[in-house]
């Protein structure tokens, strides 16, 4: 790639001072919206992503209904002010793709067969983007679905790994994404060990791919802990109240 | 508060120990939690369920629901909900509601067992959807749609306001819907 852009300095540190296997700081909050059935807010480095869930409710229009299970509809949207240049509002090729892959990842974990003919609508709003928004979006959406009380196999945690200056690095930032050699977002269900999302652009050898995958999976496990922590914080009081309620039938 | 709040994917028990109930799922012989909430291990019927901190019921107060009476005590009856009358074809799985003695008839009721029996198909009104599903039949249009003889299980028919079993030549009492016999509920599965 470009010779004049150095992504990794002689100390093995990246442009933002991180080590190769270091995540950006992540902050997750659950249940931030009052009107949605479930919601979550994720700050992931400079990314700011909000996810909201409605449902399960009757799928409309009716021809979308599946008599055997619920359908999952995802709408990924970038705010006009989310990039350093104005983002043209409305769906585009990229947003449609991310919506589709996120929906497919979530369909794998939601127990959709419990809600025939229903629809579960997920809205992912990217308020600020700085590479890795599909991972942040999927991470936020999983928390929002758990927050909505929708039964699921487990939460999906997502994180990317890639290749910069010939080295495998975790969670690429914007510069690294633009000038690096490969980027590979991965969605992982820590409970079952399933991979529900895997994409890659750029080039990696088999060995590098293996290393990137292991790196991303262990990061997903860390992120999963943060997701659980967010939900526990949000519902500690509600949970304590459940016990005080005493007799339950 | 001994137990921690469960998270989706938390292991609860093995399927040799318990039966997987509401808010849980079973995979490869292990029962996992599917929602955040409080795990409850019922030693009587050996089921484990998770009472969610948030309900995801599609039912709202005011809905007219169809269901089957699961069991009856003298003060309340448990009903398994299978559908909402306003939304034909919409199926509900695994939700159970309770009807209290005070909500059974418009007048005084001495014993719920005089008005409902196990296996009755009923039409009821949701009066509260969360935290627990509470049902009522204190309206003329609500009550039993179809009932079976408590002795021989054949379907009872209406004979001057009372239910009559032709085989046992016996009368039974129920809180009937006002259009009893006019309507055959189409329970889809």
Short mmCIF file of C-alpha atoms in Angstrom, two decimals:
data_model
loop_
_atom_site.label_atom_id
_atom_site.label_comp_id
_atom_site.label_asym_id
_atom_site.label_seq_id
_atom_site.Cartn_x
_atom_site.Cartn_y
_atom_site.Cartn_z
CA UNK A 1 0.00 0.00 0.00
CA UNK A 2 1.04 3.63 0.37
CA UNK A 3 4.59 3.84 1.53
CA UNK A 4 4.23 7.12 3.39
CA UNK A 5 1.44 6.01 5.75
CA UNK A 6 2.80 4.19 8.76
CA UNK A 7 0.13 2.27 10.66
CA UNK A 8 2.46 0.49 13.03
CA UNK A 9 5.44 2.21 14.65
CA UNK A 10 8.74 0.67 15.68
CA UNK A 11 7.41 -0.04 19.20
CA UNK A 12 4.61 -2.15 17.73
CA UNK A 13 1.98 0.45 18.56
CA UNK A 14 -0.77 1.59 16.21
CA UNK A 15 -1.78 5.10 15.13
CA UNK A 16 -4.03 5.53 18.16
CA UNK A 17 -1.44 4.04 20.52
CA UNK A 18 -3.08 0.63 20.86
CA UNK A 19 -1.27 -2.68 20.85
CA UNK A 20 -2.11 -5.11 18.03
CA UNK A 21 -4.51 -7.17 20.15
CA UNK A 22 -6.13 -4.27 21.95
CA UNK A 23 -9.74 -3.17 21.57
CA UNK A 24 -10.86 0.42 21.50
CA UNK A 25 -12.61 1.46 24.74
CA UNK A 26 -16.19 0.17 24.69
CA UNK A 27 -19.11 1.43 26.71
CA UNK A 28 -22.50 -0.29 26.57
CA UNK A 29 -25.75 0.88 28.08
CA UNK A 30 -29.02 -1.07 27.99
CA UNK A 31 -32.57 0.20 28.06
CA UNK A 32 -31.86 3.81 27.12
CA UNK A 33 -35.11 4.49 25.25
CA UNK A 34 -38.56 4.69 26.81
CA UNK A 35 -40.83 3.94 23.87
CA UNK A 36 -39.06 1.02 22.24
CA UNK A 37 -39.55 -2.49 23.66
CA UNK A 38 -35.81 -2.83 24.00
CA UNK A 39 -32.84 -0.60 23.34
CA UNK A 40 -29.11 -0.22 23.77
CA UNK A 41 -26.45 2.39 23.23
CA UNK A 42 -22.87 1.52 22.38
CA UNK A 43 -19.83 3.76 22.33
CA UNK A 44 -16.98 1.97 20.69
CA UNK A 45 -13.95 4.21 20.33
CA UNK A 46 -15.35 7.13 18.34
CA UNK A 47 -18.36 5.11 17.11
CA UNK A 48 -21.70 5.97 18.65
CA UNK A 49 -24.51 3.55 17.86
CA UNK A 50 -28.06 3.35 19.11
CA UNK A 51 -30.21 0.23 18.67
CA UNK A 52 -33.95 -0.12 19.28
CA UNK A 53 -36.20 -3.17 19.08
CA UNK A 54 -39.95 -3.43 18.58
CA UNK A 55 -41.82 -6.67 18.81
CA UNK A 56 -42.60 -9.46 18.57
CA UNK A 57 -45.71 -8.04 16.92
CA UNK A 58 -47.90 -9.14 14.05
CA UNK A 59 -45.91 -8.86 10.81
CA UNK A 60 -47.25 -6.26 8.37
CA UNK A 61 -47.87 -6.49 5.44
CA UNK A 62 -49.35 -9.94 5.85
CA UNK A 63 -47.53 -11.59 2.96
CA UNK A 64 -44.31 -11.19 4.93
CA UNK A 65 -45.63 -13.43 7.69
CA UNK A 66 -44.10 -16.82 8.18
CA UNK A 67 -46.58 -19.31 9.65
CA UNK A 68 -43.77 -21.22 11.35
CA UNK A 69 -41.63 -18.47 12.87
CA UNK A 70 -41.08 -14.79 13.43
CA UNK A 71 -39.23 -12.74 10.86
CA UNK A 72 -36.39 -10.42 11.86
CA UNK A 73 -36.22 -7.08 10.07
CA UNK A 74 -33.22 -4.87 10.57
CA UNK A 75 -32.84 -1.28 9.50
CA UNK A 76 -29.28 0.02 9.66
CA UNK A 77 -29.06 3.73 9.12
CA UNK A 78 -26.27 6.25 9.29
CA UNK A 79 -27.17 9.71 10.48
CA UNK A 80 -26.41 12.53 8.08
CA UNK A 81 -23.92 13.90 10.60
CA UNK A 82 -22.21 10.58 11.32
CA UNK A 83 -19.19 11.01 9.07
CA UNK A 84 -16.66 13.77 8.47
CA UNK A 85 -18.57 14.59 5.33
CA UNK A 86 -22.35 14.73 5.23
CA UNK A 87 -23.82 11.27 4.66
CA UNK A 88 -26.65 11.33 2.18
CA UNK A 89 -29.72 10.17 4.12
CA UNK A 90 -31.69 7.10 3.17
CA UNK A 91 -30.89 3.51 2.33
CA UNK A 92 -27.98 2.79 0.03
CA UNK A 93 -26.18 -0.30 -1.16
CA UNK A 94 -24.00 -0.53 1.91
CA UNK A 95 -26.82 0.06 4.44
CA UNK A 96 -29.00 -2.56 2.74
CA UNK A 97 -26.19 -5.09 2.93
CA UNK A 98 -25.47 -4.43 6.59
CA UNK A 99 -29.18 -4.63 7.43
CA UNK A 100 -29.38 -8.00 5.70
CA UNK A 101 -26.31 -9.58 7.31
CA UNK A 102 -27.31 -8.27 10.75
CA UNK A 103 -30.81 -9.72 10.37
CA UNK A 104 -29.35 -13.07 9.35
CA UNK A 105 -26.97 -13.06 12.30
CA UNK A 106 -29.79 -12.28 14.72
CA UNK A 107 -32.15 -14.88 13.21
CA UNK A 108 -29.64 -17.48 14.31
CA UNK A 109 -29.94 -16.57 17.97
CA UNK A 110 -33.53 -15.44 18.43
CA UNK A 111 -35.97 -18.28 19.20
CA UNK A 112 -38.15 -17.23 16.28
CA UNK A 113 -40.23 -20.41 16.29
CA UNK A 114 -41.93 -19.19 19.46
CA UNK A 115 -43.57 -16.32 17.58
CA UNK A 116 -45.17 -17.54 14.39
CA UNK A 117 -46.51 -14.80 12.08
CA UNK A 118 -44.74 -12.16 14.14
CA UNK A 119 -42.08 -9.69 13.22
CA UNK A 120 -39.18 -8.42 15.31
CA UNK A 121 -38.01 -5.04 14.09
CA UNK A 122 -34.53 -3.82 14.90
CA UNK A 123 -33.40 -0.29 14.19
CA UNK A 124 -29.70 0.52 14.26
CA UNK A 125 -28.88 4.21 14.13
CA UNK A 126 -25.26 5.16 13.67
CA UNK A 127 -24.81 8.59 15.24
CA UNK A 128 -21.09 8.75 14.72
CA UNK A 129 -19.02 6.44 12.58
CA UNK A 130 -15.35 5.60 12.84
CA UNK A 131 -14.93 2.15 11.28
CA UNK A 132 -16.48 -0.97 12.72
CA UNK A 133 -20.07 0.25 12.86
CA UNK A 134 -21.53 -3.05 11.68
CA UNK A 135 -19.88 -4.78 14.64
CA UNK A 136 -20.96 -2.05 17.04
CA UNK A 137 -24.45 -2.20 15.53
CA UNK A 138 -24.77 -5.96 15.90
CA UNK A 139 -23.41 -5.80 19.45
CA UNK A 140 -25.93 -3.09 20.32
CA UNK A 141 -28.80 -4.91 18.61
CA UNK A 142 -28.16 -8.10 20.62
CA UNK A 143 -28.29 -6.16 23.88
CA UNK A 144 -31.48 -4.41 22.74
CA UNK A 145 -33.12 -7.75 21.94
CA UNK A 146 -32.19 -9.19 25.33
CA UNK A 147 -33.42 -5.92 26.85
CA UNK A 148 -36.75 -6.40 25.09
CA UNK A 149 -37.10 -9.77 26.81
CA UNK A 150 -37.16 -11.65 23.52
CA UNK A 151 -36.01 -15.24 24.10
CA UNK A 152 -32.71 -15.99 22.45
CA UNK A 153 -30.02 -18.67 22.44
CA UNK A 154 -27.43 -16.15 23.54
CA UNK A 155 -26.24 -12.69 22.70
CA UNK A 156 -24.09 -12.04 19.65
CA UNK A 157 -20.89 -10.13 20.19
CA UNK A 158 -19.15 -8.77 17.15
CA UNK A 159 -15.67 -7.51 16.51
CA UNK A 160 -13.37 -7.10 13.54
CA UNK A 161 -9.80 -8.17 13.02
CA UNK A 162 -7.63 -7.23 10.09
CA UNK A 163 -4.19 -6.76 8.69
CA UNK A 164 -2.15 -3.59 8.88
CA UNK A 165 1.42 -3.19 7.66
CA UNK A 166 1.66 -6.96 7.40
CA UNK A 167 0.55 -7.62 10.97
CA UNK A 168 -2.75 -9.01 12.22
CA UNK A 169 -4.52 -6.40 14.34
CA UNK A 170 -7.75 -6.35 16.30
CA UNK A 171 -10.62 -3.90 15.86
CA UNK A 172 -9.35 -1.66 13.06
CA UNK A 173 -9.81 2.07 13.33
CA UNK A 174 -10.71 4.29 10.41
CA UNK A 175 -7.20 4.91 9.14
CA UNK A 176 -6.29 1.27 9.50
CA UNK A 177 -9.45 0.26 7.67
CA UNK A 178 -8.73 2.66 4.81
CA UNK A 179 -5.02 2.01 4.42
CA UNK A 180 -4.65 -1.51 5.83
CA UNK A 181 -4.54 -4.71 3.82
CA UNK A 182 -7.57 -6.57 5.16
CA UNK A 183 -10.60 -6.16 7.42
CA UNK A 184 -12.68 -9.04 8.73
CA UNK A 185 -15.77 -8.41 10.85
CA UNK A 186 -16.92 -11.41 12.85
CA UNK A 187 -20.10 -12.07 14.85
CA UNK A 188 -19.79 -14.71 17.51
CA UNK A 189 -22.12 -16.33 20.06
CA UNK A 190 -19.87 -17.04 23.05
CA UNK A 191 -22.32 -19.46 24.67
CA UNK A 192 -22.52 -21.87 21.77
CA UNK A 193 -19.29 -21.03 19.96
CA UNK A 194 -21.16 -20.32 16.74
CA UNK A 195 -20.04 -17.78 14.19
CA UNK A 196 -23.08 -15.96 12.82
CA UNK A 197 -21.37 -13.30 10.76
CA UNK A 198 -18.13 -13.43 8.86
CA UNK A 199 -17.05 -11.09 6.11
CA UNK A 200 -13.71 -10.08 4.76
CA UNK A 201 -12.24 -7.61 2.36
CA UNK A 202 -8.59 -7.48 1.39
CA UNK A 203 -6.20 -10.38 1.42
CA UNK A 204 -4.92 -12.70 4.13
CA UNK A 205 -3.16 -16.02 4.01
CA UNK A 206 -4.74 -19.05 5.68
CA UNK A 207 -2.40 -18.67 8.66
CA UNK A 208 -3.20 -14.98 9.00
CA UNK A 209 -6.91 -15.68 8.67
CA UNK A 210 -6.75 -18.27 11.45
CA UNK A 211 -4.88 -15.84 13.68
CA UNK A 212 -7.31 -13.00 12.95
CA UNK A 213 -10.25 -15.25 13.70
CA UNK A 214 -8.83 -16.40 17.04
CA UNK A 215 -8.07 -12.80 17.94
CA UNK A 216 -11.58 -11.63 17.04
CA UNK A 217 -13.22 -14.52 18.91
CA UNK A 218 -11.37 -13.80 22.13
CA UNK A 219 -12.31 -10.11 21.75
CA UNK A 220 -15.97 -11.13 21.28
CA UNK A 221 -15.80 -12.97 24.58
CA UNK A 222 -14.62 -9.76 26.25
CA UNK A 223 -17.40 -7.80 24.56
CA UNK A 224 -19.96 -10.37 25.67
CA UNK A 225 -18.96 -9.71 29.27
CA UNK A 226 -19.57 -5.98 28.69
CA UNK A 227 -23.00 -6.75 27.20
CA UNK A 228 -23.94 -8.83 30.23
CA UNK A 229 -22.60 -6.13 32.56
CA UNK A 230 -24.76 -3.50 30.86
CA UNK A 231 -27.92 -5.57 31.27
CA UNK A 232 -27.15 -6.44 34.88
CA UNK A 233 -26.60 -2.77 35.74
CA UNK A 234 -29.85 -1.78 34.07
CA UNK A 235 -32.01 -4.47 35.67
CA UNK A 236 -30.40 -4.96 39.09
CA UNK A 237 -33.20 -2.98 40.74
CA UNK A 238 -36.01 -4.69 38.80
CA UNK A 239 -34.53 -8.04 39.68
CA UNK A 240 -34.33 -7.16 43.37
CA UNK A 241 -37.99 -6.11 43.23
CA UNK A 242 -38.97 -9.47 41.80
CA UNK A 243 -37.77 -11.15 44.96
CA UNK A 244 -39.51 -8.66 47.25
CA UNK A 245 -42.76 -9.40 45.45
CA UNK A 246 -42.88 -12.56 47.54
CA UNK A 247 -45.49 -15.06 46.43
CA UNK A 248 -45.47 -15.85 42.78
CA UNK A 249 -47.91 -18.26 41.30
CA UNK B 1 -31.66 -13.13 46.80
CA UNK B 2 -29.36 -16.05 46.43
CA UNK B 3 -29.45 -16.61 42.72
CA UNK B 4 -28.11 -14.23 40.13
CA UNK B 5 -30.20 -12.89 37.29
CA UNK B 6 -29.94 -15.20 34.31
CA UNK B 7 -28.73 -13.98 30.94
CA UNK B 8 -29.67 -15.52 27.60
CA UNK B 9 -27.45 -18.56 27.12
CA UNK B 10 -26.83 -19.30 30.81
CA UNK B 11 -26.84 -22.97 31.68
CA UNK B 12 -29.61 -23.91 34.13
CA UNK B 13 -29.87 -27.69 34.35
CA UNK B 14 -29.67 -30.88 32.36
CA UNK B 15 -32.71 -32.38 30.69
CA UNK B 16 -32.41 -35.44 32.93
CA UNK B 17 -33.09 -33.23 35.94
CA UNK B 18 -35.82 -30.90 34.66
CA UNK B 19 -38.27 -30.18 31.87
CA UNK B 20 -37.59 -26.99 29.95
CA UNK B 21 -40.35 -24.43 30.65
CA UNK B 22 -41.11 -20.84 29.72
CA UNK B 23 -38.11 -18.60 29.13
CA UNK B 24 -35.75 -21.52 28.59
CA UNK B 25 -34.60 -23.70 25.74
CA UNK B 26 -33.05 -27.11 25.48
CA UNK B 27 -30.07 -28.03 23.36
CA UNK B 28 -28.01 -31.20 23.40
CA UNK B 29 -29.45 -32.34 26.72
CA UNK B 30 -28.81 -29.09 28.53
CA UNK B 31 -31.39 -26.49 29.48
CA UNK B 32 -30.37 -22.86 28.99
CA UNK B 33 -32.01 -19.57 29.90
CA UNK B 34 -33.44 -17.67 26.92
CA UNK B 35 -34.25 -14.39 28.67
CA UNK B 36 -32.94 -12.23 31.48
CA UNK B 37 -34.75 -13.02 34.67
CA UNK B 38 -35.18 -15.16 37.69
CA UNK B 39 -34.83 -18.93 37.37
CA UNK B 40 -37.50 -21.00 39.08
CA UNK B 41 -37.01 -24.69 39.70
CA UNK B 42 -40.36 -26.33 40.34
CA UNK B 43 -39.83 -29.53 42.28
CA UNK B 44 -43.46 -30.66 41.96
CA UNK B 45 -43.62 -31.01 38.19
CA UNK B 46 -39.84 -30.87 37.69
CA UNK B 47 -39.91 -27.93 35.33
CA UNK B 48 -37.49 -25.06 35.21
CA UNK B 49 -38.56 -21.69 33.87
CA UNK B 50 -37.20 -18.17 33.82
CA UNK B 51 -39.51 -15.37 34.87
CA UNK B 52 -38.31 -12.51 32.71
CA UNK B 53 -37.58 -9.10 34.18
CA UNK B 54 -39.31 -7.81 31.08
CA UNK B 55 -42.37 -9.42 29.60
CA UNK B 56 -42.47 -9.88 25.85
CA UNK B 57 -46.13 -10.80 25.69
CA UNK B 58 -48.04 -9.80 22.60
CA UNK B 59 -51.19 -9.70 24.72
CA UNK B 60 -52.55 -6.38 25.93
CA UNK B 61 -55.20 -5.53 28.47
CA UNK B 62 -58.54 -5.54 26.67
CA UNK B 63 -57.72 -8.38 24.27
CA UNK B 64 -60.26 -11.17 23.96
CA UNK B 65 -58.37 -14.43 24.15
CA UNK B 66 -59.23 -18.03 23.47
CA UNK B 67 -57.75 -20.82 25.51
CA UNK B 68 -58.10 -24.02 27.41
CA UNK B 69 -58.53 -24.42 31.15
CA UNK B 70 -55.51 -26.24 32.50
CA UNK B 71 -56.38 -26.68 36.14
CA UNK B 72 -58.90 -25.32 38.59
CA UNK B 73 -58.81 -24.70 42.32
CA UNK B 74 -61.63 -23.26 44.39
CA UNK B 75 -60.33 -19.70 44.07
CA UNK B 76 -58.71 -19.61 40.63
CA UNK B 77 -58.27 -21.33 37.30
CA UNK B 78 -55.19 -21.47 35.10
CA UNK B 79 -55.76 -21.04 31.39
CA UNK B 80 -53.39 -21.81 28.51
CA UNK B 81 -53.85 -19.12 25.87
CA UNK B 82 -53.85 -20.25 22.27
CA UNK B 83 -55.09 -17.23 20.35
CA UNK B 84 -56.50 -13.74 20.26
CA UNK B 85 -59.99 -13.45 18.86
CA UNK B 86 -59.37 -10.10 17.17
CA UNK B 87 -56.40 -11.57 15.32
CA UNK B 88 -57.50 -14.85 13.75
CA UNK B 89 -54.68 -17.17 12.82
CA UNK B 90 -52.30 -15.49 15.24
CA UNK B 91 -50.96 -18.23 17.44
CA UNK B 92 -49.67 -17.81 20.95
CA UNK B 93 -47.42 -20.37 22.49
CA UNK B 94 -46.84 -21.26 26.10
CA UNK B 95 -48.59 -18.33 27.74
CA UNK B 96 -50.72 -19.06 30.73
CA UNK B 97 -53.06 -16.72 32.52
CA UNK B 98 -55.02 -16.79 35.74
CA UNK B 99 -58.68 -16.11 36.36
CA UNK B 100 -59.51 -15.26 39.94
CA UNK B 101 -62.80 -16.19 41.63
CA UNK B 102 -63.80 -12.51 41.80
CA UNK B 103 -63.57 -12.24 38.01
CA UNK B 104 -65.49 -15.37 37.07
CA UNK B 105 -69.13 -14.23 36.91
CA UNK B 106 -71.03 -10.97 37.11
CA UNK B 107 -72.60 -12.19 40.36
CA UNK B 108 -71.19 -14.00 43.38
CA UNK B 109 -69.28 -17.22 42.81
CA UNK B 110 -68.82 -19.71 45.61
CA UNK B 111 -66.28 -22.00 43.96
CA UNK B 112 -64.49 -21.66 40.62
CA UNK B 113 -64.96 -25.40 40.11
CA UNK B 114 -68.69 -24.79 39.70
CA UNK B 115 -67.99 -22.61 36.65
CA UNK B 116 -64.87 -24.01 35.02
CA UNK B 117 -63.45 -27.47 34.67
CA UNK B 118 -60.16 -28.73 33.25
CA UNK B 119 -60.29 -29.01 29.48
CA UNK B 120 -62.97 -26.38 28.91
CA UNK B 121 -62.43 -24.18 25.89
CA UNK B 122 -62.95 -20.60 26.97
CA UNK B 123 -63.15 -17.04 25.70
CA UNK B 124 -61.81 -14.51 28.21
CA UNK B 125 -60.78 -10.88 28.48
CA UNK B 126 -57.25 -9.84 29.41
CA UNK B 127 -57.48 -7.38 32.29
CA UNK B 128 -53.76 -7.22 33.04
CA UNK B 129 -50.89 -8.36 30.85
CA UNK B 130 -47.91 -7.75 33.10
CA UNK B 131 -46.36 -8.67 35.49
CA UNK B 132 -48.81 -11.59 35.44
CA UNK B 133 -51.52 -12.36 32.92
CA UNK B 134 -54.89 -11.82 34.61
CA UNK B 135 -58.12 -12.80 32.90
CA UNK B 136 -61.79 -12.10 33.43
CA UNK B 137 -65.12 -13.54 32.33
CA UNK B 138 -67.35 -10.94 33.96
CA UNK B 139 -69.19 -10.17 30.72
CA UNK B 140 -72.04 -11.97 28.96
CA UNK B 141 -69.87 -12.77 25.92
CA UNK B 142 -67.15 -14.43 27.98
CA UNK B 143 -66.92 -17.88 29.50
CA UNK B 144 -67.03 -21.47 28.32
CA UNK B 145 -67.38 -22.11 24.60
CA UNK B 146 -67.13 -25.85 24.70
CA UNK B 147 -67.14 -28.23 27.64
CA UNK B 148 -66.86 -31.93 28.20
CA UNK B 149 -68.63 -34.10 30.75
CA UNK B 150 -66.45 -34.35 33.85
CA UNK B 151 -67.22 -38.08 34.06
CA UNK B 152 -67.26 -39.48 30.52
CA UNK B 153 -65.63 -36.57 28.58
CA UNK B 154 -68.21 -36.41 25.79
CA UNK B 155 -69.13 -32.95 24.61
CA UNK B 156 -71.96 -31.36 26.59
CA UNK B 157 -74.83 -29.54 24.96
CA UNK B 158 -77.04 -26.79 26.20
CA UNK B 159 -80.44 -27.80 27.56
CA UNK B 160 -82.35 -24.82 28.85
CA UNK B 161 -79.36 -22.96 30.23
CA UNK B 162 -77.65 -25.96 31.71
CA UNK B 163 -75.17 -28.35 30.19
CA UNK B 164 -76.42 -31.85 29.70
CA UNK B 165 -74.51 -35.07 29.16
CA UNK B 166 -76.61 -37.51 27.14
CA UNK B 167 -74.56 -40.50 28.19
CA UNK B 168 -74.51 -39.92 31.93
CA UNK B 169 -77.96 -38.24 31.90
CA UNK B 170 -76.44 -35.64 34.17
CA UNK B 171 -76.48 -31.84 34.26
CA UNK B 172 -73.42 -29.72 34.81
CA UNK B 173 -72.97 -26.02 35.42
CA UNK B 174 -70.60 -23.60 33.74
CA UNK B 175 -70.17 -19.89 33.17
CA UNK B 176 -71.28 -20.02 29.55
CA UNK B 177 -70.79 -17.46 26.83
CA UNK B 178 -74.09 -15.87 25.76
CA UNK B 179 -73.71 -17.30 22.26
CA UNK B 180 -72.95 -20.81 23.47
CA UNK B 181 -73.38 -23.38 20.75
CA UNK B 182 -73.57 -20.67 18.07
CA UNK B 183 -69.88 -20.58 17.62
CA UNK B 184 -67.36 -23.30 17.19
CA UNK B 185 -63.91 -21.98 17.94
CA UNK B 186 -61.43 -22.67 15.20
CA UNK B 187 -58.29 -23.41 17.14
CA UNK B 188 -55.51 -23.58 14.66
CA UNK B 189 -53.35 -26.31 16.13
#
